[in-house]
PDB file of C-alpha atoms in Angstrom:
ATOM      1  CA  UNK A   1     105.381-165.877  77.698  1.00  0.00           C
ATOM      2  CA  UNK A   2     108.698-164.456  80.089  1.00  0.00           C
ATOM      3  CA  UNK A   3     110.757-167.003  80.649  1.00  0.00           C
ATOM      4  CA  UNK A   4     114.232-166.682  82.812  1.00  0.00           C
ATOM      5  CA  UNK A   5     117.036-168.768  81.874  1.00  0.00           C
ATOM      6  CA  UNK A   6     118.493-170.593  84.749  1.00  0.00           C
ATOM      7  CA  UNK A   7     122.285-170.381  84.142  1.00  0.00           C
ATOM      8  CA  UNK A   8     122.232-166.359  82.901  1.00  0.00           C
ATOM      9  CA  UNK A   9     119.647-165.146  85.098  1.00  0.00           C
ATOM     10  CA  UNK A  10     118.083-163.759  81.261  1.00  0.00           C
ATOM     11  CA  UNK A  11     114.396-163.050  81.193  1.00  0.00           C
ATOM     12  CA  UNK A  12     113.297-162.981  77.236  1.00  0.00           C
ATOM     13  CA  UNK A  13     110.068-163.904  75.678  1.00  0.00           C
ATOM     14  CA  UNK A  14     108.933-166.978  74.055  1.00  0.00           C
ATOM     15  CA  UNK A  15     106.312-168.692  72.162  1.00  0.00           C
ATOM     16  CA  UNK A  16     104.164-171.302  74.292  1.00  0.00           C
ATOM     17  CA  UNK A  17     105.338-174.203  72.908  1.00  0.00           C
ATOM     18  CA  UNK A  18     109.148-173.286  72.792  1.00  0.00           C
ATOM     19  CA  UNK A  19     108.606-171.719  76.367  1.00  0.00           C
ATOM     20  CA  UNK A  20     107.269-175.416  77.520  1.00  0.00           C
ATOM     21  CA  UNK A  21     109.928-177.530  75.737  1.00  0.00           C
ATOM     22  CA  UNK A  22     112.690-175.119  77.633  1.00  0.00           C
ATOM     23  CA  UNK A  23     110.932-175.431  80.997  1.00  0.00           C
ATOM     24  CA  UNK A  24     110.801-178.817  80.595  1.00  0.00           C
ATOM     25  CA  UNK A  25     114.374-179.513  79.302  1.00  0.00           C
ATOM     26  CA  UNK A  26     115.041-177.558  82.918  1.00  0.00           C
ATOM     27  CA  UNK A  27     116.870-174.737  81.177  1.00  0.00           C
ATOM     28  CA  UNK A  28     114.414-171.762  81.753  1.00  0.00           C
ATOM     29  CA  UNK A  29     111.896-171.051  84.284  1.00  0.00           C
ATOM     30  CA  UNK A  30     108.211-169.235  83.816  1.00  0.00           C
ATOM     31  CA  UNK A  31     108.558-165.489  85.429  1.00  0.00           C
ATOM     32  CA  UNK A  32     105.290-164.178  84.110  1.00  0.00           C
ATOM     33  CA  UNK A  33     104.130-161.292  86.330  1.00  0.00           C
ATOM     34  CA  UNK A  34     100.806-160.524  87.829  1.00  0.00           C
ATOM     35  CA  UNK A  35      99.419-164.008  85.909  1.00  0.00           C
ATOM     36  CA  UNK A  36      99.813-167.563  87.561  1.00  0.00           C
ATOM     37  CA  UNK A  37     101.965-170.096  85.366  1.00  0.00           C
ATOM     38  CA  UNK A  38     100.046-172.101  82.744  1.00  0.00           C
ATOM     39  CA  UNK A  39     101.012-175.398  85.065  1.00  0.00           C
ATOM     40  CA  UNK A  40      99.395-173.686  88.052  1.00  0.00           C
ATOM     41  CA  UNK A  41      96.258-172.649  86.150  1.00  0.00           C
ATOM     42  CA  UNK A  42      95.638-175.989  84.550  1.00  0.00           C
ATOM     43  CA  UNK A  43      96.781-178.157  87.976  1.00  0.00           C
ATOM     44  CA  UNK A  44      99.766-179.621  86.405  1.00  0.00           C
ATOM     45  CA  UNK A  45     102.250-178.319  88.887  1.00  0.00           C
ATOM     46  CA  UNK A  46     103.856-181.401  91.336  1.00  0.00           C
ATOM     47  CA  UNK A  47     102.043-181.228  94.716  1.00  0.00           C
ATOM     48  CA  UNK A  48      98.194-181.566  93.670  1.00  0.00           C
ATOM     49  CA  UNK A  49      97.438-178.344  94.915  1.00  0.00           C
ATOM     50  CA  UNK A  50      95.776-176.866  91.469  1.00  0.00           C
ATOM     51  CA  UNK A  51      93.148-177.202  89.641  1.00  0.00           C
ATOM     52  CA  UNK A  52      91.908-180.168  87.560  1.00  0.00           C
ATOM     53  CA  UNK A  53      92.059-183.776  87.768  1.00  0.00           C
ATOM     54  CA  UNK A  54      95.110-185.100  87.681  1.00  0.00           C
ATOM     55  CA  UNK A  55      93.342-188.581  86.073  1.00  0.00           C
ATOM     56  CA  UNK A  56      92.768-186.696  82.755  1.00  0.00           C
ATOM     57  CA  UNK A  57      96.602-185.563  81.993  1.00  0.00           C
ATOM     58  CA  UNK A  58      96.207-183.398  79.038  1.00  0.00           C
ATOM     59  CA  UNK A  59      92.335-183.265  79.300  1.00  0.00           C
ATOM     60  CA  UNK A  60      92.788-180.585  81.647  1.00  0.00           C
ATOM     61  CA  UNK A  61      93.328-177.988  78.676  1.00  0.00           C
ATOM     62  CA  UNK A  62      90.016-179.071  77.955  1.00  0.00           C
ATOM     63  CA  UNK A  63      88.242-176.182  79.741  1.00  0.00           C
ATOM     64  CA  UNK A  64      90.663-173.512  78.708  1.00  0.00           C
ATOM     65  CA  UNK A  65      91.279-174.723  75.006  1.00  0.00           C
ATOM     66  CA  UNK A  66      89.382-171.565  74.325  1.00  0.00           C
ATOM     67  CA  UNK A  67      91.691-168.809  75.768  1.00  0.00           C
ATOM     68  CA  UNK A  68      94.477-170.051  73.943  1.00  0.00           C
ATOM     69  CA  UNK A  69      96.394-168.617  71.191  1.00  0.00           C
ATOM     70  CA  UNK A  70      96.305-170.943  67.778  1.00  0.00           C
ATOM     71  CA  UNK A  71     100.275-171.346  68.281  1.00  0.00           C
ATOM     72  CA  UNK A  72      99.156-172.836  71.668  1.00  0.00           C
ATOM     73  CA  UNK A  73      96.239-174.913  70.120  1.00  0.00           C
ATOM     74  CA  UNK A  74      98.894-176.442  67.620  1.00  0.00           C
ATOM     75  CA  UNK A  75     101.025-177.259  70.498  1.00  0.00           C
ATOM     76  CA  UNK A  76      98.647-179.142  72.607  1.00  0.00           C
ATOM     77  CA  UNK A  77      97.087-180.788  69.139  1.00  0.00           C
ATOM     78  CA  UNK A  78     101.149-182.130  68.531  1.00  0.00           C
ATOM     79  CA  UNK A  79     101.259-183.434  72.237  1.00  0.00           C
ATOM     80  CA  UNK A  80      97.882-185.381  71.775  1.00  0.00           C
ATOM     81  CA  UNK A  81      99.459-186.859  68.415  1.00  0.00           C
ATOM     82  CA  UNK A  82      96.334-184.889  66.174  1.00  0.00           C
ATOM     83  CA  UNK A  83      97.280-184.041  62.211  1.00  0.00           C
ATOM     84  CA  UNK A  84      97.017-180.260  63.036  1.00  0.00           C
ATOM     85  CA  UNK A  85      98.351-177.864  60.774  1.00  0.00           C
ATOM     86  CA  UNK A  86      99.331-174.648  60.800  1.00  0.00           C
ATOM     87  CA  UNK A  87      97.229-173.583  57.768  1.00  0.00           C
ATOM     88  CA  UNK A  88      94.257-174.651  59.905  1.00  0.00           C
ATOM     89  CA  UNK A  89      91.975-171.847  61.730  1.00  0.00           C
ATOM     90  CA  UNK A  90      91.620-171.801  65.304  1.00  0.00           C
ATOM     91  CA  UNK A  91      88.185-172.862  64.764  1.00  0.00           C
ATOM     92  CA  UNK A  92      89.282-176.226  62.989  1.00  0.00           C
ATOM     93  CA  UNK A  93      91.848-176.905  65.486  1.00  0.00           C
ATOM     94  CA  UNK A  94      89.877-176.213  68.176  1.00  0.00           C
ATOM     95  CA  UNK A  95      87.055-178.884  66.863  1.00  0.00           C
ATOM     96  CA  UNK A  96      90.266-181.556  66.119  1.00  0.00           C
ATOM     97  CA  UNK A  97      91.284-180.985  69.365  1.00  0.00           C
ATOM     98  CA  UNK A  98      87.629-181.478  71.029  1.00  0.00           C
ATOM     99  CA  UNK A  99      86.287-184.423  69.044  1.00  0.00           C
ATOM    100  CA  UNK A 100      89.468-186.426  69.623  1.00  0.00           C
ATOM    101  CA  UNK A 101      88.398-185.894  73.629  1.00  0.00           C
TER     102      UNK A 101
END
């Protein structure tokens, strides 16, 4: 993920979860080119205009848990407070992640 930092002006590349705790600490922005934000895919952006119901909060990676990385499925299994570890296969975390829906 190409993130820009705010006070340099820096682009460099991050994992998901260290790009999201960045954007959301205000320090970096998402630049990715060509490919809408992860916030603007899942309707998580301020405004309402994506997709998703807003109702749901995290729920709404529940349609895309399967394009994501494993490093991403760890990330969103951490914010929903799961046991997920990184010695787990997608495949586990990915069933976690579904059953605890």
């Amino acid at each position: 993920m190409k993130l820009k930092d705010i006070s340099t002006g820096e682009v460099v590349g991050m994992r998901y979860a260290m790009a999201m705790a960045a954007v959301e600490a205000g320090t970096h922005e998402i630049v990715n080119e060509g490919e809408p934000a992860r916030e603007e895919r899942v309707g998580a952006e301020p405004g309402g205009e994506g997709e998703g119901d807003d109702a749901g909060g995290d729920a709404n990676h529940g349609g895309d848990l399967d394009g994501m990385t494993k490093d991403e499925l760890l990330a969103v299994a951490k914010e929903r407070g799961l046991n997920a570890k990184p010695a787990m296969s997608k495949a586990e975390i990915l069933a976690a992640l579904r059953s605890a829906e």
